[in-house]
Amino acid sequence: MTFDTRSRLLLCRDAKKKLMGCLGIAVERIERLGDGSLKAPLMSNVAVGREFRRLGVGEELVKKAEEIVRKEWGYSECYLYVEKRNTPAVRFYGKLGYRTLSETDDYETLLPTESGKIVSKSTILLCMRKKLGGGIFSNLFL
């Protein structure tokens, strides 16, 4: 049995080579509630520097990752996990065609406190999916 271990780190730099943003993409096991699991591309750690936000950097990174997933790796779907309380990110991904498949409420995240310590807190994690290259109506139906 062979396992798909493809992964890629995308970096976006400005003309002066300053890092604007990054994104990771890897074939991972995706847990689907009530539907088992599957191996599929999972986007992670999408980050854009504060001074480069709202300039289209995040959207370009996501589009490039989707292009790699579809054209180079041959997958027709891409997944991601995002904390439900991160409403700007949830809206961003929704705007790009990602739809929520499931919510997991037993997830822990690390958060900094005002004193500088890191603490573990419960959070709700959304699993979102986008069908790639299926035309204008492909993401209306899950």
mmCIF file of C-alpha atoms in Angstrom:
data_model
loop_
_atom_site.group_PDB
_atom_site.id
_atom_site.type_symbol
_atom_site.label_atom_id
_atom_site.label_comp_id
_atom_site.label_asym_id
_atom_site.label_seq_id
_atom_site.Cartn_x
_atom_site.Cartn_y
_atom_site.Cartn_z
ATOM 1 C CA MET A 1 0.000 0.000 0.000
ATOM 2 C CA THR A 2 1.387 3.413 -0.918
ATOM 3 C CA PHE A 3 0.524 6.586 0.903
ATOM 4 C CA ASP A 4 0.202 9.986 -0.707
ATOM 5 C CA THR A 5 2.633 12.191 1.213
ATOM 6 C CA ARG A 6 2.626 15.253 -1.000
ATOM 7 C CA SER A 7 2.991 18.608 0.698
ATOM 8 C CA ARG A 8 3.953 22.136 -0.221
ATOM 9 C CA LEU A 9 4.686 25.386 1.568
ATOM 10 C CA LEU A 10 3.719 28.485 -0.416
ATOM 11 C CA LEU A 11 5.417 31.794 0.350
ATOM 12 C CA CYS A 12 4.345 35.156 -1.040
ATOM 13 C CA ARG A 13 6.962 37.916 -1.106
ATOM 14 C CA ASP A 14 6.827 41.523 -2.284
ATOM 15 C CA ALA A 15 9.241 43.093 -4.794
ATOM 16 C CA LYS A 16 11.771 43.676 -1.990
ATOM 17 C CA LYS A 17 11.582 39.983 -0.986
ATOM 18 C CA LYS A 18 9.692 40.810 2.227
ATOM 19 C CA LEU A 19 7.477 37.916 3.298
ATOM 20 C CA MET A 20 3.814 38.893 2.849
ATOM 21 C CA GLY A 21 2.122 35.587 3.641
ATOM 22 C CA CYS A 22 2.326 31.821 3.618
ATOM 23 C CA LEU A 23 0.165 28.722 3.371
ATOM 24 C CA GLY A 24 0.731 25.015 3.851
ATOM 25 C CA ILE A 25 -0.968 22.284 1.832
ATOM 26 C CA ALA A 26 -0.569 18.549 2.398
ATOM 27 C CA VAL A 27 -2.423 15.333 1.743
ATOM 28 C CA GLU A 28 -3.768 14.338 5.154
ATOM 29 C CA ARG A 29 -6.426 12.139 6.713
ATOM 30 C CA ILE A 30 -9.660 14.161 6.939
ATOM 31 C CA GLU A 31 -12.192 13.039 9.540
ATOM 32 C CA ARG A 32 -15.746 13.340 8.253
ATOM 33 C CA LEU A 33 -18.451 13.017 10.899
ATOM 34 C CA GLY A 34 -20.640 9.998 10.259
ATOM 35 C CA ASP A 35 -18.808 9.334 7.004
ATOM 36 C CA GLY A 36 -15.467 7.918 8.161
ATOM 37 C CA SER A 37 -12.272 9.491 6.908
ATOM 38 C CA LEU A 38 -10.442 10.008 3.657
ATOM 39 C CA LYS A 39 -7.035 11.113 2.408
ATOM 40 C CA ALA A 40 -7.319 14.513 0.758
ATOM 41 C CA PRO A 41 -5.517 17.848 0.433
ATOM 42 C CA LEU A 42 -5.730 19.920 3.623
ATOM 43 C CA MET A 43 -4.833 23.607 3.656
ATOM 44 C CA SER A 44 -3.294 24.850 6.900
ATOM 45 C CA ASN A 45 -1.572 27.767 8.557
ATOM 46 C CA VAL A 46 -2.766 30.437 6.148
ATOM 47 C CA ALA A 47 -1.116 33.617 7.409
ATOM 48 C CA VAL A 48 -0.791 37.123 6.001
ATOM 49 C CA GLY A 49 1.275 39.873 7.648
ATOM 50 C CA ARG A 50 -0.794 42.701 9.136
ATOM 51 C CA GLU A 51 0.511 45.318 6.711
ATOM 52 C CA PHE A 52 -0.467 43.121 3.730
ATOM 53 C CA ARG A 53 -4.020 42.226 4.777
ATOM 54 C CA ARG A 54 -6.976 43.218 2.609
ATOM 55 C CA LEU A 55 -4.713 43.420 -0.447
ATOM 56 C CA GLY A 56 -5.627 40.027 -1.939
ATOM 57 C CA VAL A 57 -2.554 38.171 -0.671
ATOM 58 C CA GLY A 58 -4.558 35.494 1.168
ATOM 59 C CA GLU A 59 -6.853 34.939 -1.792
ATOM 60 C CA GLU A 60 -3.885 34.550 -4.160
ATOM 61 C CA LEU A 61 -2.237 32.032 -1.819
ATOM 62 C CA VAL A 62 -5.452 29.981 -1.592
ATOM 63 C CA LYS A 63 -5.973 30.091 -5.374
ATOM 64 C CA LYS A 64 -2.398 28.932 -5.978
ATOM 65 C CA ALA A 65 -2.838 26.068 -3.496
ATOM 66 C CA GLU A 66 -6.079 25.035 -5.223
ATOM 67 C CA GLU A 67 -4.316 25.108 -8.592
ATOM 68 C CA ILE A 68 -1.577 22.802 -7.272
ATOM 69 C CA VAL A 69 -4.144 20.457 -5.729
ATOM 70 C CA ARG A 70 -6.185 20.232 -8.938
ATOM 71 C CA LYS A 71 -3.635 20.460 -11.749
ATOM 72 C CA GLU A 72 -0.509 18.906 -10.235
ATOM 73 C CA TRP A 73 -1.915 16.475 -7.675
ATOM 74 C CA GLY A 74 -5.141 15.529 -9.489
ATOM 75 C CA TYR A 75 -7.617 16.077 -6.633
ATOM 76 C CA SER A 76 -11.076 17.576 -7.133
ATOM 77 C CA GLU A 77 -11.606 18.792 -3.540
ATOM 78 C CA CYS A 78 -9.664 20.748 -0.946
ATOM 79 C CA TYR A 79 -10.313 20.845 2.812
ATOM 80 C CA LEU A 80 -9.371 23.059 5.723
ATOM 81 C CA TYR A 81 -10.010 23.372 9.442
ATOM 82 C CA VAL A 82 -10.771 26.727 11.054
ATOM 83 C CA GLU A 83 -11.913 27.758 14.505
ATOM 84 C CA LYS A 84 -15.575 28.770 14.444
ATOM 85 C CA ARG A 85 -14.834 31.841 16.580
ATOM 86 C CA ASN A 86 -12.432 33.127 13.896
ATOM 87 C CA THR A 87 -15.309 34.766 12.022
ATOM 88 C CA PRO A 88 -13.118 36.827 9.641
ATOM 89 C CA ALA A 89 -11.434 33.616 8.440
ATOM 90 C CA VAL A 90 -14.740 31.723 8.193
ATOM 91 C CA ARG A 91 -16.184 34.558 6.074
ATOM 92 C CA PHE A 92 -13.007 34.712 3.959
ATOM 93 C CA TYR A 93 -13.120 30.995 3.150
ATOM 94 C CA GLY A 94 -16.875 31.164 2.511
ATOM 95 C CA LYS A 95 -16.287 33.976 0.015
ATOM 96 C CA LEU A 96 -13.788 31.732 -1.771
ATOM 97 C CA GLY A 97 -16.336 28.901 -2.072
ATOM 98 C CA TYR A 98 -15.571 26.765 0.989
ATOM 99 C CA ARG A 99 -18.594 25.270 2.746
ATOM 100 C CA THR A 100 -18.825 23.879 6.280
ATOM 101 C CA LEU A 101 -19.103 20.095 6.380
ATOM 102 C CA SER A 102 -18.945 19.516 10.121
ATOM 103 C CA GLU A 103 -18.268 21.027 13.546
ATOM 104 C CA THR A 104 -16.173 19.417 16.263
ATOM 105 C CA ASP A 105 -16.615 20.786 19.783
ATOM 106 C CA ASP A 106 -13.957 18.708 21.553
ATOM 107 C CA TYR A 107 -10.966 20.538 20.116
ATOM 108 C CA GLU A 108 -8.323 22.363 22.164
ATOM 109 C CA THR A 109 -6.391 25.438 21.042
ATOM 110 C CA LEU A 110 -3.475 27.336 22.562
ATOM 111 C CA LEU A 111 -4.025 30.987 23.469
ATOM 112 C CA PRO A 112 -1.728 33.612 25.002
ATOM 113 C CA THR A 113 -2.808 35.289 28.228
ATOM 114 C CA GLU A 114 -2.173 38.916 29.172
ATOM 115 C CA SER A 115 0.694 37.758 31.374
ATOM 116 C CA GLY A 116 2.354 36.078 28.387
ATOM 117 C CA LYS A 117 1.593 32.492 29.370
ATOM 118 C CA ILE A 118 0.087 30.054 26.901
ATOM 119 C CA VAL A 119 -3.059 28.219 28.004
ATOM 120 C CA SER A 120 -5.171 25.485 26.441
ATOM 121 C CA LYS A 121 -8.828 26.371 25.805
ATOM 122 C CA SER A 122 -11.757 24.490 24.303
ATOM 123 C CA THR A 123 -12.926 25.654 20.899
ATOM 124 C CA ILE A 124 -15.214 24.577 18.068
ATOM 125 C CA LEU A 125 -13.424 23.492 14.922
ATOM 126 C CA LEU A 126 -15.107 23.678 11.511
ATOM 127 C CA CYS A 127 -14.158 21.333 8.687
ATOM 128 C CA MET A 128 -14.704 23.164 5.391
ATOM 129 C CA ARG A 129 -14.509 21.824 1.841
ATOM 130 C CA LYS A 130 -14.425 23.235 -1.658
ATOM 131 C CA LYS A 131 -15.044 21.258 -4.817
ATOM 132 C CA LEU A 132 -12.470 22.405 -7.358
ATOM 133 C CA GLY A 133 -12.975 23.062 -11.049
ATOM 134 C CA GLY A 134 -16.619 22.052 -11.154
ATOM 135 C CA GLY A 135 -18.054 25.248 -12.596
ATOM 136 C CA ILE A 136 -20.046 28.056 -11.054
ATOM 137 C CA PHE A 137 -22.604 25.837 -9.266
ATOM 138 C CA SER A 138 -20.250 23.082 -8.006
ATOM 139 C CA ASN A 139 -20.176 24.285 -4.387
ATOM 140 C CA LEU A 140 -23.904 24.867 -3.968
ATOM 141 C CA PHE A 141 -24.479 21.214 -3.163
ATOM 142 C CA LEU A 142 -22.383 19.292 -0.640
#
